[in-house]
């Protein structure tokens, strides 16, 4: 096979965005509210890492803000959190119509934050399983934004996979899927320095050529997308899942935040676990508090996933405290490190895990056809609950990391889960180690049986 240099070089070449620099805008109150929420819940205070975890640091999503300017016109903004850049893409009645179709009201002085997934950013490393990670990672972020808005004193309305917003997102990128939306009211005045965004540049991108605003999908992105879509036209359809209304979460005056603001800055994903033991009461407190907040926000009784907490008897200091209510707790004696490593797909840095929260659901609920699948709801709930565990573990001093590379059948047998259930996510806890080589940060997807 002959590779010709000239066409190959043209494919590899890049150029600047061009079109000049759009004019800078002064953000109106609603946009400032949204950016303050993103500062706390998405960007984080450490420039070397985001406020939420992501498999392979892929962050397979993008963020849009819908809000009104000082003249009362509703606009659509696109956010680049890495560079703290926000650009106005369009404004006018079509944005209001999209909100109406999504059954979302734009709060006075507030905004609607929309998250859209870009599955290829994860699939290019993890293959098909990257779509699973895309859903879990975006759910992490959505829950963190909910908690960030609450901690700033705003009232919030949640929507998962809302209809009507797809055309707005697809206009600027074909291979994206609306994941969720969050309507945030104005943040009360005098709510501390976190209530004001910092370092953001807002520009009016409408002055540039329309074609330059539209993201042209990479050929690999289009290929990943076409492997997911269910319609006859790959550019017009996406993975099918029902739109779901989630309840309003109202913050009452004088009520303490669900999560203190300090938790957003202290959360981290452990690189691995060191030998040692952890108090069972800390594990119980972490998971119990996370589940309590989760059910306060999403009181959908009986909706998967189910949660089972696996405790390794030799690595958890057992006491007389009972496990969290409504949670299955399995104490497993003499579980060798080798068995844990095998169940975690040979990820040796997880061998000393002390406890694992397994989130699982009936296989039939994940694969049912004709629009009856609960797949997206299960993955949303699993990612949201895991994010709460991250934040609560930081308060208890537990090391924690979400694990997507695992053998579901092995964990099913180890934990005595129902035979017709699949594990969709695992959250491992234990003693922190600062210098473990985390295989997931390498280019090779070892946890999915890829070999270098």
GROMACS .gro file of C-alpha atoms in nm:
model
  452
    1UNK     CA    1   0.000   0.000   0.000
    2UNK     CA    2   0.140   0.337  -0.103
    3UNK     CA    3   0.092   0.646   0.119
    4UNK     CA    4   0.119   0.971  -0.074
    5UNK     CA    5   0.286   1.257   0.109
    6UNK     CA    6   0.097   1.553  -0.038
    7UNK     CA    7  -0.261   1.459   0.062
    8UNK     CA    8  -0.134   1.320   0.391
    9UNK     CA    9   0.040   1.647   0.479
   10UNK     CA   10  -0.274   1.846   0.394
   11UNK     CA   11  -0.475   1.628   0.627
   12UNK     CA   12  -0.226   1.678   0.909
   13UNK     CA   13  -0.193   2.055   0.867
   14UNK     CA   14  -0.379   2.296   1.095
   15UNK     CA   15  -0.437   2.670   1.092
   16UNK     CA   16  -0.569   2.933   1.331
   17UNK     CA   17  -0.940   2.993   1.374
   18UNK     CA   18  -0.925   3.310   1.165
   19UNK     CA   19  -1.201   3.564   1.130
   20UNK     CA   20  -1.056   3.812   1.377
   21UNK     CA   21  -1.140   3.843   1.745
   22UNK     CA   22  -1.510   3.899   1.819
   23UNK     CA   23  -1.596   4.199   2.038
   24UNK     CA   24  -1.598   4.156   2.415
   25UNK     CA   25  -1.934   4.164   2.592
   26UNK     CA   26  -2.020   4.257   2.949
   27UNK     CA   27  -2.209   3.957   3.089
   28UNK     CA   28  -2.560   4.029   3.215
   29UNK     CA   29  -2.682   3.907   3.554
   30UNK     CA   30  -2.809   3.569   3.431
   31UNK     CA   31  -2.485   3.486   3.254
   32UNK     CA   32  -2.283   3.583   3.562
   33UNK     CA   33  -2.500   3.348   3.767
   34UNK     CA   34  -2.436   3.057   3.531
   35UNK     CA   35  -2.062   3.123   3.512
   36UNK     CA   36  -2.039   3.136   3.892
   37UNK     CA   37  -2.203   2.793   3.908
   38UNK     CA   38  -1.961   2.660   3.647
   39UNK     CA   39  -1.664   2.810   3.831
   40UNK     CA   40  -1.754   2.617   4.144
   41UNK     CA   41  -1.902   2.300   4.000
   42UNK     CA   42  -1.720   2.243   3.671
   43UNK     CA   43  -1.394   2.434   3.636
   44UNK     CA   44  -1.265   2.404   3.994
   45UNK     CA   45  -0.994   2.601   4.169
   46UNK     CA   46  -0.699   2.390   4.052
   47UNK     CA   47  -0.605   2.461   3.691
   48UNK     CA   48  -0.442   2.117   3.659
   49UNK     CA   49  -0.769   1.928   3.707
   50UNK     CA   50  -1.143   1.980   3.674
   51UNK     CA   51  -1.392   1.982   3.958
   52UNK     CA   52  -1.530   1.642   3.856
   53UNK     CA   53  -1.363   1.314   3.753
   54UNK     CA   54  -1.358   1.177   3.400
   55UNK     CA   55  -1.241   0.842   3.266
   56UNK     CA   56  -0.903   0.896   3.103
   57UNK     CA   57  -0.941   1.273   3.158
   58UNK     CA   58  -1.147   1.286   2.837
   59UNK     CA   59  -1.434   1.510   2.963
   60UNK     CA   60  -1.667   1.397   2.682
   61UNK     CA   61  -1.921   1.679   2.696
   62UNK     CA   62  -1.977   2.044   2.620
   63UNK     CA   63  -2.174   2.315   2.792
   64UNK     CA   64  -2.422   2.579   2.673
   65UNK     CA   65  -2.589   2.861   2.863
   66UNK     CA   66  -2.928   3.009   2.776
   67UNK     CA   67  -3.000   3.344   2.942
   68UNK     CA   68  -3.130   3.696   2.879
   69UNK     CA   69  -2.920   4.005   2.819
   70UNK     CA   70  -2.991   4.345   2.973
   71UNK     CA   71  -3.238   4.421   2.692
   72UNK     CA   72  -3.440   4.108   2.768
   73UNK     CA   73  -3.333   3.911   2.459
   74UNK     CA   74  -3.265   3.541   2.512
   75UNK     CA   75  -2.929   3.420   2.386
   76UNK     CA   76  -2.740   3.094   2.345
   77UNK     CA   77  -2.380   3.087   2.471
   78UNK     CA   78  -2.117   2.818   2.433
   79UNK     CA   79  -1.861   2.765   2.709
   80UNK     CA   80  -1.495   2.664   2.690
   81UNK     CA   81  -1.412   2.589   3.058
   82UNK     CA   82  -1.045   2.514   2.997
   83UNK     CA   83  -0.977   2.864   2.865
   84UNK     CA   84  -1.258   3.032   3.062
   85UNK     CA   85  -1.402   3.157   2.736
   86UNK     CA   86  -1.773   3.209   2.666
   87UNK     CA   87  -1.914   3.310   2.328
   88UNK     CA   88  -2.260   3.427   2.227
   89UNK     CA   89  -2.371   3.212   1.932
   90UNK     CA   90  -2.721   3.337   1.860
   91UNK     CA   91  -3.019   3.511   2.017
   92UNK     CA   92  -3.383   3.570   1.943
   93UNK     CA   93  -3.724   3.399   1.948
   94UNK     CA   94  -3.591   3.061   1.830
   95UNK     CA   95  -3.404   3.024   2.161
   96UNK     CA   96  -3.723   3.100   2.357
   97UNK     CA   97  -3.912   2.849   2.143
   98UNK     CA   98  -3.656   2.580   2.221
   99UNK     CA   99  -3.695   2.647   2.593
  100UNK     CA  100  -4.071   2.624   2.556
  101UNK     CA  101  -4.045   2.287   2.380
  102UNK     CA  102  -3.819   2.167   2.660
  103UNK     CA  103  -4.075   2.281   2.920
  104UNK     CA  104  -3.814   2.500   3.087
  105UNK     CA  105  -3.873   2.850   3.218
  106UNK     CA  106  -3.586   3.097   3.222
  107UNK     CA  107  -3.566   3.240   3.577
  108UNK     CA  108  -3.538   3.617   3.618
  109UNK     CA  109  -3.172   3.697   3.667
  110UNK     CA  110  -3.091   3.329   3.621
  111UNK     CA  111  -3.004   3.091   3.340
  112UNK     CA  112  -3.047   2.744   3.195
  113UNK     CA  113  -2.727   2.540   3.175
  114UNK     CA  114  -2.737   2.264   2.911
  115UNK     CA  115  -2.494   1.973   2.897
  116UNK     CA  116  -2.444   1.789   2.569
  117UNK     CA  117  -2.236   1.476   2.532
  118UNK     CA  118  -1.969   1.419   2.266
  119UNK     CA  119  -1.922   1.042   2.297
  120UNK     CA  120  -1.623   1.015   2.063
  121UNK     CA  121  -1.398   1.196   2.311
  122UNK     CA  122  -1.425   0.886   2.530
  123UNK     CA  123  -1.486   0.627   2.259
  124UNK     CA  124  -1.162   0.710   2.077
  125UNK     CA  125  -0.980   0.553   2.373
  126UNK     CA  126  -1.231   0.308   2.518
  127UNK     CA  127  -1.426   0.196   2.213
  128UNK     CA  128  -1.790   0.106   2.270
  129UNK     CA  129  -1.753   0.121   2.648
  130UNK     CA  130  -1.663   0.487   2.605
  131UNK     CA  131  -2.035   0.559   2.560
  132UNK     CA  132  -2.097   0.421   2.909
  133UNK     CA  133  -1.820   0.643   3.047
  134UNK     CA  134  -1.963   0.941   2.858
  135UNK     CA  135  -2.297   0.901   3.037
  136UNK     CA  136  -2.139   0.847   3.380
  137UNK     CA  137  -1.895   1.138   3.344
  138UNK     CA  138  -2.168   1.379   3.234
  139UNK     CA  139  -2.389   1.269   3.523
  140UNK     CA  140  -2.097   1.343   3.758
  141UNK     CA  141  -2.086   1.696   3.623
  142UNK     CA  142  -2.460   1.754   3.623
  143UNK     CA  143  -2.491   1.653   3.989
  144UNK     CA  144  -2.193   1.871   4.079
  145UNK     CA  145  -2.356   2.171   3.911
  146UNK     CA  146  -2.679   2.104   4.100
  147UNK     CA  147  -2.489   2.100   4.429
  148UNK     CA  148  -2.283   2.406   4.335
  149UNK     CA  149  -2.597   2.606   4.255
  150UNK     CA  150  -2.753   2.496   4.582
  151UNK     CA  151  -2.443   2.594   4.779
  152UNK     CA  152  -2.456   2.942   4.621
  153UNK     CA  153  -2.815   2.984   4.739
  154UNK     CA  154  -2.997   2.933   4.410
  155UNK     CA  155  -3.313   2.732   4.350
  156UNK     CA  156  -3.287   2.474   4.075
  157UNK     CA  157  -3.497   2.270   3.835
  158UNK     CA  158  -3.351   1.955   3.681
  159UNK     CA  159  -3.433   1.798   3.347
  160UNK     CA  160  -3.280   1.484   3.201
  161UNK     CA  161  -3.269   1.449   2.821
  162UNK     CA  162  -3.518   1.734   2.770
  163UNK     CA  163  -3.685   1.748   2.427
  164UNK     CA  164  -3.663   2.058   2.211
  165UNK     CA  165  -3.303   2.160   2.276
  166UNK     CA  166  -3.141   1.924   2.025
  167UNK     CA  167  -3.177   2.165   1.728
  168UNK     CA  168  -2.988   2.439   1.916
  169UNK     CA  169  -2.699   2.207   1.998
  170UNK     CA  170  -2.690   2.028   1.662
  171UNK     CA  171  -2.668   2.360   1.479
  172UNK     CA  172  -2.315   2.398   1.614
  173UNK     CA  173  -2.205   2.036   1.616
  174UNK     CA  174  -2.366   1.736   1.453
  175UNK     CA  175  -2.237   1.453   1.670
  176UNK     CA  176  -2.367   1.569   2.007
  177UNK     CA  177  -2.655   1.459   2.225
  178UNK     CA  178  -2.839   1.671   2.483
  179UNK     CA  179  -2.788   1.505   2.819
  180UNK     CA  180  -2.953   1.733   3.075
  181UNK     CA  181  -3.050   2.085   3.163
  182UNK     CA  182  -3.042   2.282   3.484
  183UNK     CA  183  -3.248   2.597   3.540
  184UNK     CA  184  -3.082   2.816   3.805
  185UNK     CA  185  -3.237   3.117   3.974
  186UNK     CA  186  -3.040   3.430   4.055
  187UNK     CA  187  -2.781   3.387   4.328
  188UNK     CA  188  -2.869   3.603   4.632
  189UNK     CA  189  -2.649   3.906   4.684
  190UNK     CA  190  -2.376   3.896   4.947
  191UNK     CA  191  -2.321   3.523   4.915
  192UNK     CA  192  -1.941   3.535   4.924
  193UNK     CA  193  -1.667   3.558   4.660
  194UNK     CA  194  -1.767   3.227   4.496
  195UNK     CA  195  -2.094   3.389   4.387
  196UNK     CA  196  -1.910   3.603   4.129
  197UNK     CA  197  -1.733   3.444   3.830
  198UNK     CA  198  -1.368   3.529   3.776
  199UNK     CA  199  -1.135   3.529   3.479
  200UNK     CA  200  -1.399   3.471   3.211
  201UNK     CA  201  -1.394   3.644   2.873
  202UNK     CA  202  -1.731   3.677   2.699
  203UNK     CA  203  -1.737   3.756   2.327
  204UNK     CA  204  -2.005   3.810   2.063
  205UNK     CA  205  -1.932   3.538   1.809
  206UNK     CA  206  -2.222   3.642   1.586
  207UNK     CA  207  -1.988   3.885   1.410
  208UNK     CA  208  -1.784   3.595   1.269
  209UNK     CA  209  -1.875   3.385   0.969
  210UNK     CA  210  -2.157   3.137   1.055
  211UNK     CA  211  -1.957   2.851   0.905
  212UNK     CA  212  -1.669   2.914   1.146
  213UNK     CA  213  -1.902   2.866   1.445
  214UNK     CA  214  -2.013   2.522   1.335
  215UNK     CA  215  -1.781   2.250   1.460
  216UNK     CA  216  -1.685   2.020   1.175
  217UNK     CA  217  -1.679   1.665   1.312
  218UNK     CA  218  -1.353   1.476   1.287
  219UNK     CA  219  -1.393   1.169   1.064
  220UNK     CA  220  -1.342   0.952   1.371
  221UNK     CA  221  -1.608   1.144   1.561
  222UNK     CA  222  -1.856   1.088   1.280
  223UNK     CA  223  -1.766   0.719   1.271
  224UNK     CA  224  -1.826   0.684   1.647
  225UNK     CA  225  -2.155   0.869   1.617
  226UNK     CA  226  -2.280   0.655   1.330
  227UNK     CA  227  -2.212   0.345   1.539
  228UNK     CA  228  -2.457   0.478   1.801
  229UNK     CA  229  -2.743   0.635   1.606
  230UNK     CA  230  -3.067   0.450   1.553
  231UNK     CA  231  -3.218   0.656   1.270
  232UNK     CA  232  -3.159   0.615   0.900
  233UNK     CA  233  -2.964   0.940   0.881
  234UNK     CA  234  -2.660   0.937   1.107
  235UNK     CA  235  -2.632   1.317   1.115
  236UNK     CA  236  -2.995   1.363   1.215
  237UNK     CA  237  -3.053   1.098   1.480
  238UNK     CA  238  -2.893   1.000   1.804
  239UNK     CA  239  -2.916   0.729   2.068
  240UNK     CA  240  -3.282   0.700   2.162
  241UNK     CA  241  -3.391   0.752   2.520
  242UNK     CA  242  -3.703   0.899   2.672
  243UNK     CA  243  -3.706   1.257   2.799
  244UNK     CA  244  -3.753   1.255   3.175
  245UNK     CA  245  -3.875   1.530   3.404
  246UNK     CA  246  -3.696   1.548   3.735
  247UNK     CA  247  -3.840   1.726   4.040
  248UNK     CA  248  -3.757   2.079   4.143
  249UNK     CA  249  -3.500   2.104   4.419
  250UNK     CA  250  -3.594   2.413   4.618
  251UNK     CA  251  -3.349   2.571   4.859
  252UNK     CA  252  -3.541   2.719   5.151
  253UNK     CA  253  -3.420   3.034   5.323
  254UNK     CA  254  -3.195   2.958   5.615
  255UNK     CA  255  -3.138   2.599   5.507
  256UNK     CA  256  -2.781   2.474   5.509
  257UNK     CA  257  -2.641   2.374   5.169
  258UNK     CA  258  -2.660   2.008   5.081
  259UNK     CA  259  -2.281   2.012   5.039
  260UNK     CA  260  -2.048   2.281   5.180
  261UNK     CA  261  -1.847   2.480   4.927
  262UNK     CA  262  -1.520   2.353   5.071
  263UNK     CA  263  -1.609   2.003   4.949
  264UNK     CA  264  -1.586   2.113   4.586
  265UNK     CA  265  -1.224   2.218   4.635
  266UNK     CA  266  -1.116   1.910   4.836
  267UNK     CA  267  -1.262   1.639   4.611
  268UNK     CA  268  -1.007   1.427   4.428
  269UNK     CA  269  -0.993   1.097   4.247
  270UNK     CA  270  -0.746   0.863   4.417
  271UNK     CA  271  -0.461   0.727   4.206
  272UNK     CA  272  -0.471   0.406   4.407
  273UNK     CA  273  -0.488   0.261   4.756
  274UNK     CA  274  -0.219   0.181   5.013
  275UNK     CA  275  -0.219  -0.119   5.248
  276UNK     CA  276  -0.404  -0.050   5.570
  277UNK     CA  277  -0.749  -0.036   5.721
  278UNK     CA  278  -1.027   0.221   5.726
  279UNK     CA  279  -1.301   0.261   5.989
  280UNK     CA  280  -1.624   0.098   5.875
  281UNK     CA  281  -1.816   0.389   6.028
  282UNK     CA  282  -1.643   0.629   5.784
  283UNK     CA  283  -1.742   0.415   5.487
  284UNK     CA  284  -2.099   0.387   5.618
  285UNK     CA  285  -2.118   0.760   5.688
  286UNK     CA  286  -1.987   0.846   5.341
  287UNK     CA  287  -2.226   0.621   5.152
  288UNK     CA  288  -2.518   0.689   5.385
  289UNK     CA  289  -2.493   1.066   5.356
  290UNK     CA  290  -2.449   1.042   4.976
  291UNK     CA  291  -2.760   0.827   4.942
  292UNK     CA  292  -2.960   1.058   5.169
  293UNK     CA  293  -2.878   1.365   4.958
  294UNK     CA  294  -2.939   1.167   4.639
  295UNK     CA  295  -3.289   1.064   4.748
  296UNK     CA  296  -3.367   1.419   4.864
  297UNK     CA  297  -3.286   1.548   4.516
  298UNK     CA  298  -3.423   1.258   4.312
  299UNK     CA  299  -3.703   1.095   4.513
  300UNK     CA  300  -3.783   0.829   4.254
  301UNK     CA  301  -3.857   0.524   4.467
  302UNK     CA  302  -3.774   0.190   4.312
  303UNK     CA  303  -3.581   0.336   4.018
  304UNK     CA  304  -3.250   0.158   3.950
  305UNK     CA  305  -2.965   0.133   4.006
  306UNK     CA  306  -2.959  -0.079   4.317
  307UNK     CA  307  -2.666  -0.024   4.553
  308UNK     CA  308  -2.463  -0.289   4.734
  309UNK     CA  309  -2.168  -0.207   4.958
  310UNK     CA  310  -1.890  -0.467   4.968
  311UNK     CA  311  -1.670  -0.448   5.279
  312UNK     CA  312  -1.342  -0.642   5.297
  313UNK     CA  313  -1.326  -0.771   5.651
  314UNK     CA  314  -0.946  -0.758   5.678
  315UNK     CA  315  -0.933  -0.397   5.557
  316UNK     CA  316  -1.230  -0.239   5.738
  317UNK     CA  317  -1.227  -0.178   6.114
  318UNK     CA  318  -1.565  -0.321   6.204
  319UNK     CA  319  -1.767  -0.165   6.483
  320UNK     CA  320  -2.122  -0.190   6.610
  321UNK     CA  321  -2.259   0.078   6.383
  322UNK     CA  322  -2.524  -0.036   6.141
  323UNK     CA  323  -2.486   0.014   5.769
  324UNK     CA  324  -2.681   0.286   5.587
  325UNK     CA  325  -3.055   0.229   5.566
  326UNK     CA  326  -3.179   0.086   5.239
  327UNK     CA  327  -2.835  -0.038   5.137
  328UNK     CA  328  -2.726  -0.397   5.105
  329UNK     CA  329  -2.397  -0.448   5.292
  330UNK     CA  330  -2.182  -0.754   5.225
  331UNK     CA  331  -1.895  -0.829   5.463
  332UNK     CA  332  -1.651  -1.057   5.280
  333UNK     CA  333  -1.382  -1.234   5.484
  334UNK     CA  334  -1.049  -1.333   5.333
  335UNK     CA  335  -1.089  -1.167   4.995
  336UNK     CA  336  -0.736  -1.182   4.847
  337UNK     CA  337  -0.584  -0.881   4.676
  338UNK     CA  338  -0.543  -1.098   4.366
  339UNK     CA  339  -0.919  -1.154   4.345
  340UNK     CA  340  -0.986  -0.780   4.370
  341UNK     CA  341  -0.724  -0.710   4.104
  342UNK     CA  342  -0.880  -0.965   3.870
  343UNK     CA  343  -1.230  -0.827   3.928
  344UNK     CA  344  -1.091  -0.482   3.843
  345UNK     CA  345  -0.939  -0.599   3.514
  346UNK     CA  346  -0.579  -0.629   3.639
  347UNK     CA  347  -0.566  -0.271   3.771
  348UNK     CA  348  -0.306  -0.337   4.040
  349UNK     CA  349  -0.335   0.008   4.195
  350UNK     CA  350  -0.681  -0.099   4.319
  351UNK     CA  351  -0.566  -0.421   4.490
  352UNK     CA  352  -0.582  -0.270   4.842
  353UNK     CA  353  -0.939  -0.140   4.803
  354UNK     CA  354  -1.112  -0.159   5.140
  355UNK     CA  355  -1.474  -0.119   5.028
  356UNK     CA  356  -1.659  -0.107   4.697
  357UNK     CA  357  -1.998   0.045   4.629
  358UNK     CA  358  -2.149  -0.157   4.345
  359UNK     CA  359  -2.429   0.007   4.146
  360UNK     CA  360  -2.627  -0.253   3.956
  361UNK     CA  361  -2.954  -0.302   3.772
  362UNK     CA  362  -3.157  -0.583   3.614
  363UNK     CA  363  -3.012  -0.657   3.273
  364UNK     CA  364  -3.361  -0.653   3.120
  365UNK     CA  365  -3.414  -0.292   3.230
  366UNK     CA  366  -3.099  -0.188   3.042
  367UNK     CA  367  -3.168  -0.359   2.712
  368UNK     CA  368  -3.546  -0.347   2.672
  369UNK     CA  369  -3.641  -0.218   2.328
  370UNK     CA  370  -3.925   0.001   2.197
  371UNK     CA  371  -3.833   0.300   2.411
  372UNK     CA  372  -3.872   0.111   2.738
  373UNK     CA  373  -3.505   0.093   2.829
  374UNK     CA  374  -3.399   0.249   3.157
  375UNK     CA  375  -3.036   0.258   3.044
  376UNK     CA  376  -2.997   0.637   3.044
  377UNK     CA  377  -3.180   0.681   3.374
  378UNK     CA  378  -2.971   0.409   3.539
  379UNK     CA  379  -2.645   0.560   3.417
  380UNK     CA  380  -2.753   0.911   3.515
  381UNK     CA  381  -2.841   0.798   3.866
  382UNK     CA  382  -2.522   0.592   3.898
  383UNK     CA  383  -2.299   0.884   3.797
  384UNK     CA  384  -2.491   1.131   4.014
  385UNK     CA  385  -2.473   0.908   4.324
  386UNK     CA  386  -2.103   0.838   4.266
  387UNK     CA  387  -2.031   1.212   4.256
  388UNK     CA  388  -2.199   1.252   4.594
  389UNK     CA  389  -1.981   0.970   4.730
  390UNK     CA  390  -1.673   1.155   4.601
  391UNK     CA  391  -1.770   1.471   4.788
  392UNK     CA  392  -1.870   1.295   5.109
  393UNK     CA  393  -1.554   1.082   5.108
  394UNK     CA  394  -1.345   1.399   5.100
  395UNK     CA  395  -1.520   1.517   5.416
  396UNK     CA  396  -1.447   1.185   5.591
  397UNK     CA  397  -1.087   1.166   5.473
  398UNK     CA  398  -1.144   0.853   5.265
  399UNK     CA  399  -0.963   0.798   4.938
  400UNK     CA  400  -1.211   0.721   4.661
  401UNK     CA  401  -1.218   0.659   4.288
  402UNK     CA  402  -1.487   0.559   4.042
  403UNK     CA  403  -1.399   0.245   3.845
  404UNK     CA  404  -1.547   0.173   3.506
  405UNK     CA  405  -1.315  -0.115   3.411
  406UNK     CA  406  -1.438  -0.420   3.599
  407UNK     CA  407  -1.565  -0.772   3.542
  408UNK     CA  408  -1.937  -0.751   3.619
  409UNK     CA  409  -1.976  -1.128   3.651
  410UNK     CA  410  -1.693  -1.157   3.906
  411UNK     CA  411  -1.833  -0.881   4.125
  412UNK     CA  412  -2.180  -1.030   4.093
  413UNK     CA  413  -2.050  -1.357   4.235
  414UNK     CA  414  -1.825  -1.199   4.501
  415UNK     CA  415  -2.107  -0.979   4.635
  416UNK     CA  416  -2.388  -1.229   4.593
  417UNK     CA  417  -2.586  -1.001   4.361
  418UNK     CA  418  -2.895  -1.131   4.179
  419UNK     CA  419  -2.798  -1.346   3.882
  420UNK     CA  420  -3.004  -1.131   3.643
  421UNK     CA  421  -2.827  -0.805   3.740
  422UNK     CA  422  -2.538  -0.626   3.570
  423UNK     CA  423  -2.300  -0.391   3.753
  424UNK     CA  424  -2.290  -0.054   3.576
  425UNK     CA  425  -2.045   0.131   3.801
  426UNK     CA  426  -1.816   0.066   4.096
  427UNK     CA  427  -1.688   0.320   4.348
  428UNK     CA  428  -1.379   0.202   4.538
  429UNK     CA  429  -1.270   0.339   4.877
  430UNK     CA  430  -0.964   0.285   5.093
  431UNK     CA  431  -0.640   0.430   5.228
  432UNK     CA  432  -0.488   0.696   5.004
  433UNK     CA  433  -0.153   0.658   4.837
  434UNK     CA  434   0.000   0.963   4.671
  435UNK     CA  435   0.219   0.799   4.411
  436UNK     CA  436   0.046   0.493   4.267
  437UNK     CA  437   0.071   0.461   3.887
  438UNK     CA  438  -0.290   0.486   3.771
  439UNK     CA  439  -0.316   0.273   3.458
  440UNK     CA  440  -0.623   0.459   3.335
  441UNK     CA  441  -0.409   0.769   3.280
  442UNK     CA  442  -0.198   0.589   3.023
  443UNK     CA  443  -0.284   0.588   2.654
  444UNK     CA  444  -0.352   0.214   2.651
  445UNK     CA  445  -0.701   0.119   2.776
  446UNK     CA  446  -0.575  -0.163   2.997
  447UNK     CA  447  -0.898  -0.184   3.194
  448UNK     CA  448  -1.081  -0.280   2.872
  449UNK     CA  449  -0.835  -0.562   2.790
  450UNK     CA  450  -0.641  -0.351   2.539
  451UNK     CA  451  -0.274  -0.440   2.519
  452UNK     CA  452   0.019  -0.218   2.424
   0.00000   0.00000   0.00000
